[in-house]
mmCIF file of C-alpha atoms in Angstrom:
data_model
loop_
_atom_site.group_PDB
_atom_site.id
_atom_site.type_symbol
_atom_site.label_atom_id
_atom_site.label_comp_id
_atom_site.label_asym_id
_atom_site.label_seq_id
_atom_site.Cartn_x
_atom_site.Cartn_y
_atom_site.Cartn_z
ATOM 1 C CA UNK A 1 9.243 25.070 -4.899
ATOM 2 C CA UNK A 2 8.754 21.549 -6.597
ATOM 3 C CA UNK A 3 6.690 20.664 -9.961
ATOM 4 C CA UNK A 4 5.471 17.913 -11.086
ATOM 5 C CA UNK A 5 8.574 17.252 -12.960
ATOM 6 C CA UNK A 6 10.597 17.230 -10.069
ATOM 7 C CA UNK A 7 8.550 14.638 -7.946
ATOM 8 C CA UNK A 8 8.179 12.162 -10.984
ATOM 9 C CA UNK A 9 12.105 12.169 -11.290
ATOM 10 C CA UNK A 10 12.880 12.277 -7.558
ATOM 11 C CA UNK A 11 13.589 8.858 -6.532
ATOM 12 C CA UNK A 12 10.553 7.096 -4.556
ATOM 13 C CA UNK A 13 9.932 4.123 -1.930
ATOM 14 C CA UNK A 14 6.420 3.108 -2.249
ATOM 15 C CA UNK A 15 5.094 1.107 0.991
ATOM 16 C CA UNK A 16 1.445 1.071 1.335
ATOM 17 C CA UNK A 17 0.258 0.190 -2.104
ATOM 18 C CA UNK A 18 -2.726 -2.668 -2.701
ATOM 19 C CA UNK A 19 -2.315 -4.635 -6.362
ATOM 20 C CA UNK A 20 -6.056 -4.785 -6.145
ATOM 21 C CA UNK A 21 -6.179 -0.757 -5.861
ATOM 22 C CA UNK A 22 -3.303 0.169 -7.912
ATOM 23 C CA UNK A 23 -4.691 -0.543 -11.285
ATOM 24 C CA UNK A 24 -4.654 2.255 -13.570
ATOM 25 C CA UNK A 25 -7.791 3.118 -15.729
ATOM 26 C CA UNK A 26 -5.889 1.814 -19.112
ATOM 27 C CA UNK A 27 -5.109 -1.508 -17.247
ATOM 28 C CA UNK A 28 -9.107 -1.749 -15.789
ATOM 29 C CA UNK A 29 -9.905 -0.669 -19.630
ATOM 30 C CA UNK A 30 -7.488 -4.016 -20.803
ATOM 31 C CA UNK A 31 -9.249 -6.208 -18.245
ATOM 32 C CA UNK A 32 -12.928 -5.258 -19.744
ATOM 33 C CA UNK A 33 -11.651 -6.081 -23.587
ATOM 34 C CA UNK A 34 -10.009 -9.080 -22.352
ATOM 35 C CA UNK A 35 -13.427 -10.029 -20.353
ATOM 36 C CA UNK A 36 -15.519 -9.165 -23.287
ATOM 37 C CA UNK A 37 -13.253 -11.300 -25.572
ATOM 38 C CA UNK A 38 -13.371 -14.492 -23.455
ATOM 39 C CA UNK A 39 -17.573 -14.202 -22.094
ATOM 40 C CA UNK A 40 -19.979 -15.741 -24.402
ATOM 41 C CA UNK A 41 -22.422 -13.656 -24.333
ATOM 42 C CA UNK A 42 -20.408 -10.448 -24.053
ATOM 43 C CA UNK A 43 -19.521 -8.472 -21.079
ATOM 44 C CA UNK A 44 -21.127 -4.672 -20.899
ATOM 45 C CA UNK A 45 -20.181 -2.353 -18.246
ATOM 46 C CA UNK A 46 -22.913 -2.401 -15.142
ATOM 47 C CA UNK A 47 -24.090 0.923 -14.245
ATOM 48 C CA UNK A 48 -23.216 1.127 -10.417
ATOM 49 C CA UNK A 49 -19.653 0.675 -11.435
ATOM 50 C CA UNK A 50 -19.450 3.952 -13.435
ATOM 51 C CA UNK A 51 -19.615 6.637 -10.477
ATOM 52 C CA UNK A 52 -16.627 4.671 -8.894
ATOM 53 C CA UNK A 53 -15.265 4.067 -11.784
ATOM 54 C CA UNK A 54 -14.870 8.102 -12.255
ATOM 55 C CA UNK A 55 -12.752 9.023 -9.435
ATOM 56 C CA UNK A 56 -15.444 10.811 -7.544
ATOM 57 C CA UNK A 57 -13.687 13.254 -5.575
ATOM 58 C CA UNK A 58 -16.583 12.908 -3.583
ATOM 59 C CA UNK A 59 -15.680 8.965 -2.796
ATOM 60 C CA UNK A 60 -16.785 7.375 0.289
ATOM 61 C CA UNK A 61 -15.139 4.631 2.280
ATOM 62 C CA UNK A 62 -17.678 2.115 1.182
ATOM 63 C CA UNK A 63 -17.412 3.189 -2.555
ATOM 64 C CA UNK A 64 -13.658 2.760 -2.156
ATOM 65 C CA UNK A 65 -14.080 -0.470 -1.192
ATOM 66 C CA UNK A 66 -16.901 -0.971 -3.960
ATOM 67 C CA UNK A 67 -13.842 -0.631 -6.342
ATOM 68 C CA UNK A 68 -12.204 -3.766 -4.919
ATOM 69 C CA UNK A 69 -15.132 -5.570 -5.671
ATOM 70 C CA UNK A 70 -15.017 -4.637 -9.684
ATOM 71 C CA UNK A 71 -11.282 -5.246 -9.929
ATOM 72 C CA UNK A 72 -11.842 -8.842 -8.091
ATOM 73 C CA UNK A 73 -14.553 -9.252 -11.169
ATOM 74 C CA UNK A 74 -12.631 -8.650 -13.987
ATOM 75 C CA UNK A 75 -9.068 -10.055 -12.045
ATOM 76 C CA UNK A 76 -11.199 -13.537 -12.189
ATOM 77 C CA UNK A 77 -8.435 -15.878 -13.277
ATOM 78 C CA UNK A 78 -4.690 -16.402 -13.759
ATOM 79 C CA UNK A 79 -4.413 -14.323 -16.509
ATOM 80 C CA UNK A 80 -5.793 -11.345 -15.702
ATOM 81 C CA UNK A 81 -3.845 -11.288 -11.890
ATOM 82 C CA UNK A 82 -0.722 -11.499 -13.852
ATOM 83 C CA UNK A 83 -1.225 -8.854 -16.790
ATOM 84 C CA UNK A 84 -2.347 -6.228 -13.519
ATOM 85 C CA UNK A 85 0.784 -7.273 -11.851
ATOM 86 C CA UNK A 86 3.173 -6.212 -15.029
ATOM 87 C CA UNK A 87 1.289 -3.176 -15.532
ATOM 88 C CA UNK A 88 1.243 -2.138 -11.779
ATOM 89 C CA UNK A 89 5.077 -2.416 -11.174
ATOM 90 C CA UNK A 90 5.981 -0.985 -14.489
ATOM 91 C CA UNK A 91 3.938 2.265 -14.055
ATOM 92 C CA UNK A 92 5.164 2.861 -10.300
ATOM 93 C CA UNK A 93 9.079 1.952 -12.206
ATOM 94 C CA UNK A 94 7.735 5.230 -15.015
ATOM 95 C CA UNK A 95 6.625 7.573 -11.689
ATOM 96 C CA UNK A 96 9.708 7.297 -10.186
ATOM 97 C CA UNK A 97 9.469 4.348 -7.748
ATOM 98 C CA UNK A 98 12.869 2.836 -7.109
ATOM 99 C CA UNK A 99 11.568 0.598 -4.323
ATOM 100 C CA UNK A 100 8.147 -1.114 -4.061
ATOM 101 C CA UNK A 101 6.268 -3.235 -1.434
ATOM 102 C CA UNK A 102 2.779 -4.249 -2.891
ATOM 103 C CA UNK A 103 0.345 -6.497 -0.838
ATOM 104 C CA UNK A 104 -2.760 -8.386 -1.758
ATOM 105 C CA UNK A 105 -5.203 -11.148 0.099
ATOM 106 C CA UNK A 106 -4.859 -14.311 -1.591
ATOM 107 C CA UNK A 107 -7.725 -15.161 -3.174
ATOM 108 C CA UNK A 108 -9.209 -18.660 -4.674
ATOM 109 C CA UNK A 109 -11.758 -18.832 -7.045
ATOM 110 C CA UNK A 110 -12.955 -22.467 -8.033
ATOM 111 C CA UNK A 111 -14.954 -21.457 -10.959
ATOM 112 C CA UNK A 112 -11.440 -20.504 -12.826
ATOM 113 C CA UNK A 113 -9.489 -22.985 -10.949
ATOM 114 C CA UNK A 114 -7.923 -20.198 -8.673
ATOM 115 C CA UNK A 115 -6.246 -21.927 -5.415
ATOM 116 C CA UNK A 116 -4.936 -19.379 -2.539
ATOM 117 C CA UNK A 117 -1.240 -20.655 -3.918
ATOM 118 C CA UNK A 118 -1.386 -19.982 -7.166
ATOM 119 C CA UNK A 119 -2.834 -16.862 -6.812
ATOM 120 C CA UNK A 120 0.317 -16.093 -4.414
ATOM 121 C CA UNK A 121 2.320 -17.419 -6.232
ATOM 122 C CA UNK A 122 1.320 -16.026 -10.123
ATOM 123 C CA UNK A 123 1.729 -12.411 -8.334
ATOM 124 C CA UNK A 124 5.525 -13.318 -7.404
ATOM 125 C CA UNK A 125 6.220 -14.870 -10.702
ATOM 126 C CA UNK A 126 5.047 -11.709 -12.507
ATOM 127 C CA UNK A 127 6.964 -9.137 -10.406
ATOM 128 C CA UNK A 128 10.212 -11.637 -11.001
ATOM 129 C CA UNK A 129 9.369 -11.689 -14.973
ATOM 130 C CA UNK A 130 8.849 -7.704 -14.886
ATOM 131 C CA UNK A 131 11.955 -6.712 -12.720
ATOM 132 C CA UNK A 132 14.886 -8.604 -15.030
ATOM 133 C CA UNK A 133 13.679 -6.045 -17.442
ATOM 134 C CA UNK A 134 12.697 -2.825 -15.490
ATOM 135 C CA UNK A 135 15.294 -1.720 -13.119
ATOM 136 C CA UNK A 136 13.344 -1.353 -9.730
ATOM 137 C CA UNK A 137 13.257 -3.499 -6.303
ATOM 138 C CA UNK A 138 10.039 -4.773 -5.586
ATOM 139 C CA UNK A 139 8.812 -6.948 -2.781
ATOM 140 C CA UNK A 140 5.053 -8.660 -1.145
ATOM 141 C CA UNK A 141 3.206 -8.756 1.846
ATOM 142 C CA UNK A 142 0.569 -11.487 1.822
ATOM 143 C CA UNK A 143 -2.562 -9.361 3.889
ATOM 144 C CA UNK A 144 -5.200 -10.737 6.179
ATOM 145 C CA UNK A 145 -8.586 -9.394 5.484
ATOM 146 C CA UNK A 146 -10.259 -8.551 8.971
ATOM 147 C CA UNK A 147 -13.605 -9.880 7.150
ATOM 148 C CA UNK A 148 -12.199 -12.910 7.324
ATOM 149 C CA UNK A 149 -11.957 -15.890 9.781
ATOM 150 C CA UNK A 150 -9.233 -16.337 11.963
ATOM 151 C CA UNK A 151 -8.727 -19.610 10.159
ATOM 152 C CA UNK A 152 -8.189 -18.137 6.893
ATOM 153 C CA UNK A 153 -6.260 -15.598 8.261
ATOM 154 C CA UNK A 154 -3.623 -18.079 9.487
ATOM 155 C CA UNK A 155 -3.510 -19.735 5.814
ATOM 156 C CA UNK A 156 -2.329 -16.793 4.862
ATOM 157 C CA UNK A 157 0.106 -16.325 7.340
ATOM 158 C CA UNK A 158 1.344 -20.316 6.527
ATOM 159 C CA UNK A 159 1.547 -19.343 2.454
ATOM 160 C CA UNK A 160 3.896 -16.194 3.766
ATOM 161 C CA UNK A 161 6.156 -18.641 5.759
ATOM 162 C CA UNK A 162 6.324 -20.873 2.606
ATOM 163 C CA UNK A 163 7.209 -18.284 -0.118
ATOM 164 C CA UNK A 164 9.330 -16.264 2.203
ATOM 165 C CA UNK A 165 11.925 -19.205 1.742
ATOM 166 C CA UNK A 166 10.800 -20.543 -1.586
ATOM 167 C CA UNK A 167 11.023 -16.986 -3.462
ATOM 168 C CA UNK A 168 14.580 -16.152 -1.605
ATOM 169 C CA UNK A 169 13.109 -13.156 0.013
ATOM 170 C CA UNK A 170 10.669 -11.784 -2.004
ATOM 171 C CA UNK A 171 7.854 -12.486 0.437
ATOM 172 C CA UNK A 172 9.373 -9.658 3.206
ATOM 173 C CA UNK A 173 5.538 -9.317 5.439
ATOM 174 C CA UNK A 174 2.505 -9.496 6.322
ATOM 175 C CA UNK A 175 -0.526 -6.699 6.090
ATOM 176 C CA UNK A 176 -3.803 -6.695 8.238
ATOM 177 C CA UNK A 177 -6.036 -4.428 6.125
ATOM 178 C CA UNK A 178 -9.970 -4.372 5.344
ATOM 179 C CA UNK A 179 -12.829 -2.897 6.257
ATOM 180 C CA UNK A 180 -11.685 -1.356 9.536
ATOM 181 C CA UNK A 181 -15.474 -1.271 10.795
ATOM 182 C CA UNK A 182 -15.983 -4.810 10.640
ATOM 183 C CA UNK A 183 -14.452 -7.250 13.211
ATOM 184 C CA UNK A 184 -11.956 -7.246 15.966
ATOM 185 C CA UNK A 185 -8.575 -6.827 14.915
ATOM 186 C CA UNK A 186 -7.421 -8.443 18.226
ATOM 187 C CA UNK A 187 -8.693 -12.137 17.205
ATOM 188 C CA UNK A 188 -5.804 -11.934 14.702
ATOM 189 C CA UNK A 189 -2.562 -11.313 16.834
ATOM 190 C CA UNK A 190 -2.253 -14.920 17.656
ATOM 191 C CA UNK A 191 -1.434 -15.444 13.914
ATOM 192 C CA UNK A 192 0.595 -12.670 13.282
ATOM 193 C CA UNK A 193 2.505 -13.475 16.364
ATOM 194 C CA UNK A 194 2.844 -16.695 14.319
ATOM 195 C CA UNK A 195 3.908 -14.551 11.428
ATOM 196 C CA UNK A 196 6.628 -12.510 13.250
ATOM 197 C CA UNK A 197 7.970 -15.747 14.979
ATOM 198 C CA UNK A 198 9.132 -16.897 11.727
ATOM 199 C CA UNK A 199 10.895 -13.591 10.817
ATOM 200 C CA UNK A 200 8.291 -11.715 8.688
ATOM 201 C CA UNK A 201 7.411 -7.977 8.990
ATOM 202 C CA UNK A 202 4.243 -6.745 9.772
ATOM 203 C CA UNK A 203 2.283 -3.831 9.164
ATOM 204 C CA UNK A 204 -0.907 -2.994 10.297
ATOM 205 C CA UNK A 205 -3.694 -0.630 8.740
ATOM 206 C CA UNK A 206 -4.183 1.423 12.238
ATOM 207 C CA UNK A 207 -7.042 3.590 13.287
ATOM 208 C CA UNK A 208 -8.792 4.395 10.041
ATOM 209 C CA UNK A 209 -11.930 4.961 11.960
ATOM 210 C CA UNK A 210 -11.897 6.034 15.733
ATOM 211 C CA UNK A 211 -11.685 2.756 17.852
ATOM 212 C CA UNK A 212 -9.354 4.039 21.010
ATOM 213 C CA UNK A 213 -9.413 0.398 22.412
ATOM 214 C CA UNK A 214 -8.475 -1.314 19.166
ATOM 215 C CA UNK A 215 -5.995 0.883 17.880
ATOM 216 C CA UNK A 216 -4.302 0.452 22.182
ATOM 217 C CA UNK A 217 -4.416 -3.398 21.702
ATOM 218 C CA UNK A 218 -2.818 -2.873 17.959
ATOM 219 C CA UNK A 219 0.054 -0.597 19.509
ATOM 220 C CA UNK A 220 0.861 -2.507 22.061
ATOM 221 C CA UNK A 221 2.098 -5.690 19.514
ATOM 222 C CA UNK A 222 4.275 -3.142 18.482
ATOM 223 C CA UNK A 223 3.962 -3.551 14.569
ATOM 224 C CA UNK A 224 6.870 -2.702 11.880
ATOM 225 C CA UNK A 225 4.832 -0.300 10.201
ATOM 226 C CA UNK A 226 1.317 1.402 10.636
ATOM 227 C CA UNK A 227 -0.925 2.290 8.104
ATOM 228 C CA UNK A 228 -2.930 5.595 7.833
ATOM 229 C CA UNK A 229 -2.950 6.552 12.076
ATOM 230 C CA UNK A 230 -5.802 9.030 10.868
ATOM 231 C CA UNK A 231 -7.498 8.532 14.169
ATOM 232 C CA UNK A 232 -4.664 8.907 16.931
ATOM 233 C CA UNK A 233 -4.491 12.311 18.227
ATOM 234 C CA UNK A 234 -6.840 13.798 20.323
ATOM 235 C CA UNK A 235 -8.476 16.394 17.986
ATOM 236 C CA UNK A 236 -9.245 13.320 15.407
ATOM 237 C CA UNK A 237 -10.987 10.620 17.170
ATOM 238 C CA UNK A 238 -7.502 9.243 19.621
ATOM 239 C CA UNK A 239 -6.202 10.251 22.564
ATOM 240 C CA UNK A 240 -3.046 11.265 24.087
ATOM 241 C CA UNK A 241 -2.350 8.140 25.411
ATOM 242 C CA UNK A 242 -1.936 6.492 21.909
ATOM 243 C CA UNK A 243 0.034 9.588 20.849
ATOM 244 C CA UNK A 244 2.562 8.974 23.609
ATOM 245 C CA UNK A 245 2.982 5.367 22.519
ATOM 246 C CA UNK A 246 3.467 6.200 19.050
ATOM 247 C CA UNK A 247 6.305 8.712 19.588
ATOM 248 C CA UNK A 248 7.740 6.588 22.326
ATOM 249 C CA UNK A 249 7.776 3.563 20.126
ATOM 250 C CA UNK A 250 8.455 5.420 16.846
ATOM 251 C CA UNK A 251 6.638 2.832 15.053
ATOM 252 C CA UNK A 252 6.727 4.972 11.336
ATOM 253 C CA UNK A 253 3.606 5.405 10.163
ATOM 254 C CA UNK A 254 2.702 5.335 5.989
ATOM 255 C CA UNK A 255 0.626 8.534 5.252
ATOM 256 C CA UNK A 256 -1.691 8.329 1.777
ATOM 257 C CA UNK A 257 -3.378 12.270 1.722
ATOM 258 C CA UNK A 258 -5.279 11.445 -1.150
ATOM 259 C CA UNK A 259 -6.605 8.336 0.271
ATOM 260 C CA UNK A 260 -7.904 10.199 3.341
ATOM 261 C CA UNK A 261 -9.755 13.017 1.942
ATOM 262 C CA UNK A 262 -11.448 11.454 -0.547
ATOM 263 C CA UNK A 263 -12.786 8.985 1.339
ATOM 264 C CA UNK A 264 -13.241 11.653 3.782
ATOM 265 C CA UNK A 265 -11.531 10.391 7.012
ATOM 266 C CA UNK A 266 -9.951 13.425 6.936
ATOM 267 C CA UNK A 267 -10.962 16.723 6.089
ATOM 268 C CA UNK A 268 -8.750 18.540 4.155
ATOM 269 C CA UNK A 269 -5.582 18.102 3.156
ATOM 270 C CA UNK A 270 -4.617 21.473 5.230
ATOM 271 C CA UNK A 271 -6.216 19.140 8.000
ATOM 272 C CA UNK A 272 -4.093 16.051 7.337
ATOM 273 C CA UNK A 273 -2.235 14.534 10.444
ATOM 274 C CA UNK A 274 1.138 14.946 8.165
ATOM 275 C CA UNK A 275 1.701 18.227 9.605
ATOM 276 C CA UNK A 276 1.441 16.503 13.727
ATOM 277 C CA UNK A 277 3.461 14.300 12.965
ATOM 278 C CA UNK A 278 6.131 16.114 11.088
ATOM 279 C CA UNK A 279 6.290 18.696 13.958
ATOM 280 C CA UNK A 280 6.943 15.830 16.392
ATOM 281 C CA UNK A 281 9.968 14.566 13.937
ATOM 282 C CA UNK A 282 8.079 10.946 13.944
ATOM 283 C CA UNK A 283 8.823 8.509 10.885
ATOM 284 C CA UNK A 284 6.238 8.960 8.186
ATOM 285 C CA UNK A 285 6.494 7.465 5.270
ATOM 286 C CA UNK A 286 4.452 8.964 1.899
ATOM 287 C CA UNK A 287 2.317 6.451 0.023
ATOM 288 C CA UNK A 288 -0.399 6.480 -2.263
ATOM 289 C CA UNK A 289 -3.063 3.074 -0.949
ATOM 290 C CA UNK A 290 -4.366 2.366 -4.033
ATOM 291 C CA UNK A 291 -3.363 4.654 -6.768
ATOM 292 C CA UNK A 292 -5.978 3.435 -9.294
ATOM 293 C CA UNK A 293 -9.151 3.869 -7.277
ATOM 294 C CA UNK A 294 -7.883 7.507 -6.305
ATOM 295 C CA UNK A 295 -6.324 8.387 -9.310
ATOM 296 C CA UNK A 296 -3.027 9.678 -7.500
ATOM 297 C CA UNK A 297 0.646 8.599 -8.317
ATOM 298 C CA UNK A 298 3.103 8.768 -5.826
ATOM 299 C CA UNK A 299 5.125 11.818 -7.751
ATOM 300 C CA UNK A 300 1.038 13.698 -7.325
ATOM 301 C CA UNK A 301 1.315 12.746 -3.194
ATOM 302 C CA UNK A 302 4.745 14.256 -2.989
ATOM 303 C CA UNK A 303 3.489 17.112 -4.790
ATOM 304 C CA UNK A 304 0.621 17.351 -3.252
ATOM 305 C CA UNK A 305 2.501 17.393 0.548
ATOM 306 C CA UNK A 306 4.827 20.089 -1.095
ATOM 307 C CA UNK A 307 2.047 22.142 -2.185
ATOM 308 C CA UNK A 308 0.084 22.303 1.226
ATOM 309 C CA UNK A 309 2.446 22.046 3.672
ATOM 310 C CA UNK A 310 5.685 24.022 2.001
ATOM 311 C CA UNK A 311 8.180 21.809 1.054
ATOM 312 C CA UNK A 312 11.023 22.218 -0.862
ATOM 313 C CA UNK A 313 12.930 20.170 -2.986
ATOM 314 C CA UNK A 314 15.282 19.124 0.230
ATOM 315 C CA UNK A 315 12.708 18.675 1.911
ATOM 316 C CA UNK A 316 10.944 15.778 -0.222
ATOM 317 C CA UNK A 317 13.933 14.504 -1.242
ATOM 318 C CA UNK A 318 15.283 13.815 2.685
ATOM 319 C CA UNK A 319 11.044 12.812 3.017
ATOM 320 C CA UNK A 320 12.325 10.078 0.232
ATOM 321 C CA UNK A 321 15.492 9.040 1.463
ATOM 322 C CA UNK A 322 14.383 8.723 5.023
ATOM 323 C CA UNK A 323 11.851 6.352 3.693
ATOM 324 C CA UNK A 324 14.821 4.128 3.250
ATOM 325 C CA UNK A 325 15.125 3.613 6.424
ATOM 326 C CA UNK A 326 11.326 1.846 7.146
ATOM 327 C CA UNK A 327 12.248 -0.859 4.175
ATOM 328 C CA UNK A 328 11.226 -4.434 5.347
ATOM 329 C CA UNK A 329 14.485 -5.468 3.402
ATOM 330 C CA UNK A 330 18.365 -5.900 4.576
ATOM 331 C CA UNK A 331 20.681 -3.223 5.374
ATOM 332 C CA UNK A 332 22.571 -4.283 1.977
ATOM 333 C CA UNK A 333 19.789 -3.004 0.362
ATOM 334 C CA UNK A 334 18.745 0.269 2.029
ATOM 335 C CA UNK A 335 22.649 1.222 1.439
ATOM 336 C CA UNK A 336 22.855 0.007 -2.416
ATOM 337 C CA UNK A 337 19.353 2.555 -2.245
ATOM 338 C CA UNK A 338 20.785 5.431 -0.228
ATOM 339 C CA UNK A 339 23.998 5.586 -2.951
ATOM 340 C CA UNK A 340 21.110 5.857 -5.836
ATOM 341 C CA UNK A 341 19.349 8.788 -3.817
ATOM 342 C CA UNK A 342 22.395 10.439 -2.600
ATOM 343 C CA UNK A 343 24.001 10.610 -6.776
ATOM 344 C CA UNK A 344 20.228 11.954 -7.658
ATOM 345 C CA UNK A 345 20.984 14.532 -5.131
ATOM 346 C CA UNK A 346 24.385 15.410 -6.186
ATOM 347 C CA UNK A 347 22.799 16.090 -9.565
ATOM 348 C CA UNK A 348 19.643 17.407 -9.429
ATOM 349 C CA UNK A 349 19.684 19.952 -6.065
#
């Protein structure tokens, strides 16, 4: 059976990670010194922040995304967004993350002087400054908020067109993410039609909540990736219908366990739609959402799948390198990555 020692040095493709959600405790600790040391009057702590602040195991969904809300207080300016940045890439490059896709909304903030594009484009100049140094791939998907408007929704699908070809390929997607009970995910396919036209990937966060007619419409665009799925089959909100498109469509799907139970869309992790998926041989890709909020690396999911459903170390390490295969990069790439796992192999199985 794998340890912890074993999923931390077994190569890793992170897909479903938000910048917002991935900051670590030190980092969020940084960000309060660095608030204190720039407020006049000081900067203490409020009290509402501390339960989510803890890593309640007993988390909701709404105090999950209560923790967006602190990090988009103290991530108020250029600064901060680009110090989270480092720190986020370089402790996914210490847990064993060869390849990274991280998304965020664009954000403006006219206090600070904060447009949509330089937020966009301060997040791509920090992943280029941290990867000449650390050796790990990293790319962004710009997301759409489904709290927003349509029309903001399609600037951000116009700033992913533009830094797709000014950044040489850094910008790979787009995300549509958010609260999944607010709004109608169908007012946005227009734009992400829009999106796809111009050759960017998309993935979709996918029945989070049961919403049969939603997740259908959602399905049937036929999106690169899908996040979470929690609600498809039958027994968890779905139906077979949307089951049957899924496996006919083999649209992979990027699984965060952690994520799920603790904000309690799932059960347990004994309960976790892993384990129908696996046993139908569909692509699943595993992910860790926002690794800060629910205190989970990547090398603790793998572990954690090993643990509950009885993995081995082949096991997670063809879980890894089939991963490779859902990439929204070139062929060029998923090879140069499939060498790296396949010498890790040789030498460590």
């Amino acid at each position: 059976m794998a340890d912890h020692f074993f999923t931390k040095s077994l190569p890793k493709v992170e897909l479903h990670a938000h910048l917002n959600g991935s900051i670590s405790s030190s980092t969020i600790q940084k960000l309060i010194e660095y608030k204190k040391s720039r407020t006049v009057d000081g900067f203490d702590v409020p009290k509402e922040w501390e339960c989510c602040m803890a890593g309640d195991k007993k988390m909701t969904l709404e105090q999950g995304f209560m923790i967006f809300k602190i990090v988009h207080t103290l991530v108020d300016d250029l600064q901060s967004l680009a110090m989270v940045t480092r720190d986020v890439v370089s402790e996914f490059h210490e847990d064993g993350v060869c390849y990274l896709e991280l998304r965020s909304t664009p954000r403006a903030n006219e206090a600070n002087k904060i447009t949509k594009r330089s937020y966009v484009e301060t997040i791509l100049e920090a992943i280029l400054e941290t990867t000449k140094k650390i050796d790990i791939v990293v790319r962004f998907l710009l997301s759409i908020d489904r709290r927003q408007s349509v029309c903001e929704a399609e600037d951000t699908v116009e700033l992913a067109i533009e830094y797709k070809d000014k950044y040489d390929g850094l910008v790979v997607g787009v995300d549509l993410s958010g609260d999944p009970k607010v709004g109608n995910a169908a007012e946005f396919i227009p734009c992400l039609s829009r999106a796809r036209s111009a050759g960017l990937k998309l993935a979709f966060h996918v029945a989070e909540v049961p919403n049969i007619v939603e997740t259908k419409t959602l399905l049937e665009f036929s999106p690169d990736r899908i996040g979470h799925g929690t609600c498809i089959y039958p027994d968890k909100g779905g139906d077979q219908e949307l089951v049957d498109v899924m496996l006919q469509a083999k649209i992979p799907l990027e699984l965060c366990l952690s994520s799920n139970v603790k904000c309690r869309t799932v059960k347990s992790y004994a309960d976790h739609h892993f384990k129908d998926w696996r046993k139908n041989d569909h692509p699943v890709v595993i992910c860790t959402d926002d690794k800060g909020v629910f205190m989970s690396s990547l090398s603790d999911e793998y572990l954690l799948v090993a643990k509950t459903f009885s993995l081995s170390k082949l096991d997670l390490w063809k879980l890894s390198y089939d991963s490779i295969n859902y990439i929204f990069e070139q062929n060029t790439v998923k090879e140069q990555l499939r060498t790296k796992w396949r010498e890790w192999k040789d030498e460590s199985i």
